[in-house]
Amino acid sequence: MVSPPLKILLVEDDELFRLGLRVRLEREPGLEIVAEAEDGETAIEMVKSHLLNIVVLDLGLPGLGGVDACRQIRQLAPNLPVLVLTSHTQKALINRIIEVGAQGYCIKGAPSQTLILAIQSVAAGASWWDSAATTEIRAAFESNSSAMSANVSDNSAPVLTRREQEILALIADGNTNQEIAQMLYIAPGTVRVHVHAILQKLDVRDRTQAAVIAIRDNLIAEDLLSETTDL
């Protein structure tokens, strides 16, 4: 059974760049640009009037800036993921992106296949941080974690989503991507997207190493490991 295409809102003020993105993304099976906006105000109206799976949002917007637009979109539609697209990687900016709830960050000028994978990852519920910003993002997470609660573990481990933890627990139990897909009632391609995001977050090359690190550093919720065999 073929999955319906991901419905995308593309927010970019540079008309030529936006056109190029649209043409490239719509060549990819499973992606559909259903709305476009050139400023934050219009983007918010598009969110109100369209059924969407993801927003691809440029930060350098006129009027209501990209950061504020992201904040308002997340308040308006908390379950709608936002992938930020920009040319900047300053730590302060990344901190703001995290604070307003963006699930992803991709550099303008990255290979088109990287952007496509980022869109698929974020739409599937994973997170995506461009490799050029990994150091700043990890530092921001560490800082945010320390400030949030004294009960949060004092380490530099990246934050994994619940779904990423589920998949890691099943990997640790020896399951293949196909088996994980069947157990979680998701497509094998979605599992691959999650695994890619996990490997990037943990900065490892393979699934087994990711599972070992996640268990060693207590990155997987205890209830998810209750039926997992020891590695």
GROMACS .gro file of C-alpha atoms in nm, residues 98-217:
model
  120
   98ILE     CA    1   1.535   2.499   2.006
   99GLU     CA    2   1.345   2.725   2.246
  100VAL     CA    3   1.061   2.790   2.001
  101GLY     CA    4   1.016   2.420   1.929
  102ALA     CA    5   1.161   2.354   1.585
  103GLN     CA    6   1.226   1.985   1.528
  104GLY     CA    7   1.486   2.026   1.259
  105TYR     CA    8   1.757   2.245   1.120
  106CYS     CA    9   1.908   2.222   0.772
  107ILE     CA   10   2.162   2.447   0.605
  108LYS     CA   11   2.074   2.624   0.281
  109GLY     CA   12   2.297   2.495   0.008
  110ALA     CA   13   2.304   2.141   0.147
  111PRO     CA   14   2.264   1.864  -0.113
  112SER     CA   15   1.900   1.825  -0.212
  113GLN     CA   16   1.898   1.464  -0.091
  114THR     CA   17   2.004   1.584   0.254
  115LEU     CA   18   1.711   1.824   0.268
  116ILE     CA   19   1.473   1.552   0.149
  117LEU     CA   20   1.596   1.314   0.420
  118ALA     CA   21   1.562   1.592   0.677
  119ILE     CA   22   1.200   1.653   0.571
  120GLN     CA   23   1.120   1.282   0.586
  121SER     CA   24   1.288   1.249   0.928
  122VAL     CA   25   1.110   1.543   1.088
  123ALA     CA   26   0.772   1.452   0.936
  124ALA     CA   27   0.814   1.099   1.073
  125GLY     CA   28   0.857   1.231   1.425
  126ALA     CA   29   1.235   1.228   1.447
  127SER     CA   30   1.457   1.533   1.479
  128TRP     CA   31   1.720   1.654   1.234
  129TRP     CA   32   2.016   1.876   1.306
  130ASP     CA   33   2.250   1.965   1.024
  131SER     CA   34   2.600   1.827   1.078
  132ALA     CA   35   2.749   2.178   1.062
  133ALA     CA   36   2.548   2.272   1.370
  134THR     CA   37   2.586   1.953   1.575
  135THR     CA   38   2.835   2.096   1.825
  136GLU     CA   39   2.630   2.408   1.892
  137ILE     CA   40   2.307   2.211   1.925
  138ARG     CA   41   2.453   1.963   2.169
  139ALA     CA   42   2.590   2.249   2.377
  140ALA     CA   43   2.250   2.414   2.372
  141PHE     CA   44   2.080   2.093   2.486
  142GLU     CA   45   2.332   2.055   2.768
  143SER     CA   46   2.272   2.412   2.881
  144ASN     CA   47   1.895   2.381   2.858
  145SER     CA   48   1.896   2.049   3.043
  146SER     CA   49   2.100   2.192   3.329
  147ALA     CA   50   1.874   2.493   3.363
  148MET     CA   51   1.546   2.300   3.345
  149SER     CA   52   1.581   2.078   3.649
  150ALA     CA   53   1.828   1.964   3.911
  151ASN     CA   54   1.688   1.616   3.861
  152VAL     CA   55   1.808   1.596   3.503
  153SER     CA   56   2.121   1.385   3.463
  154ASP     CA   57   2.434   1.594   3.428
  155ASN     CA   58   2.579   1.460   3.104
  156SER     CA   59   2.626   1.563   2.744
  157ALA     CA   60   2.411   1.288   2.593
  158PRO     CA   61   2.175   1.400   2.315
  159VAL     CA   62   1.802   1.388   2.371
  160LEU     CA   63   1.620   1.103   2.196
  161THR     CA   64   1.250   1.115   2.116
  162ARG     CA   65   1.021   0.845   2.255
  163ARG     CA   66   0.998   0.683   1.911
  164GLU     CA   67   1.378   0.682   1.874
  165GLN     CA   68   1.406   0.517   2.215
  166GLU     CA   69   1.150   0.252   2.114
  167ILE     CA   70   1.346   0.171   1.799
  168LEU     CA   71   1.677   0.156   1.986
  169ALA     CA   72   1.528  -0.080   2.243
  170LEU     CA   73   1.408  -0.309   1.963
  171ILE     CA   74   1.749  -0.289   1.792
  172ALA     CA   75   1.908  -0.390   2.122
  173ASP     CA   76   1.674  -0.690   2.126
  174GLY     CA   77   1.814  -0.800   1.789
  175ASN     CA   78   1.529  -0.696   1.560
  176THR     CA   79   1.581  -0.595   1.197
  177ASN     CA   80   1.432  -0.280   1.044
  178GLN     CA   81   1.162  -0.492   0.880
  179GLU     CA   82   1.072  -0.656   1.210
  180ILE     CA   83   1.069  -0.321   1.390
  181ALA     CA   84   0.838  -0.178   1.124
  182GLN     CA   85   0.594  -0.466   1.173
  183MET     CA   86   0.605  -0.438   1.552
  184LEU     CA   87   0.546  -0.061   1.553
  185TYR     CA   88   0.301  -0.062   1.259
  186ILE     CA   89   0.511   0.183   1.057
  187ALA     CA   90   0.677   0.160   0.716
  188PRO     CA   91   1.031   0.018   0.688
  189GLY     CA   92   1.135   0.345   0.527
  190THR     CA   93   1.018   0.531   0.836
  191VAL     CA   94   1.231   0.302   1.052
  192ARG     CA   95   1.533   0.379   0.832
  193VAL     CA   96   1.471   0.751   0.872
  194HIS     CA   97   1.461   0.715   1.250
  195VAL     CA   98   1.774   0.501   1.254
  196HIS     CA   99   1.958   0.760   1.043
  197ALA     CA  100   1.858   1.034   1.288
  198ILE     CA  101   1.966   0.819   1.585
  199LEU     CA  102   2.308   0.750   1.434
  200GLN     CA  103   2.357   1.119   1.364
  201LYS     CA  104   2.254   1.220   1.716
  202LEU     CA  105   2.480   0.966   1.883
  203ASP     CA  106   2.762   1.023   1.633
  204VAL     CA  107   2.805   0.651   1.563
  205ARG     CA  108   2.830   0.447   1.245
  206ASP     CA  109   2.610   0.145   1.311
  207ARG     CA  110   2.294   0.029   1.490
  208THR     CA  111   2.464  -0.199   1.740
  209GLN     CA  112   2.699   0.071   1.862
  210ALA     CA  113   2.404   0.308   1.896
  211ALA     CA  114   2.212   0.057   2.109
  212VAL     CA  115   2.513  -0.011   2.333
  213ILE     CA  116   2.573   0.361   2.393
  214ALA     CA  117   2.204   0.430   2.454
  215ILE     CA  118   2.177   0.158   2.718
  216ARG     CA  119   2.511   0.242   2.878
  217ASP     CA  120   2.421   0.611   2.907
   0.00000   0.00000   0.00000
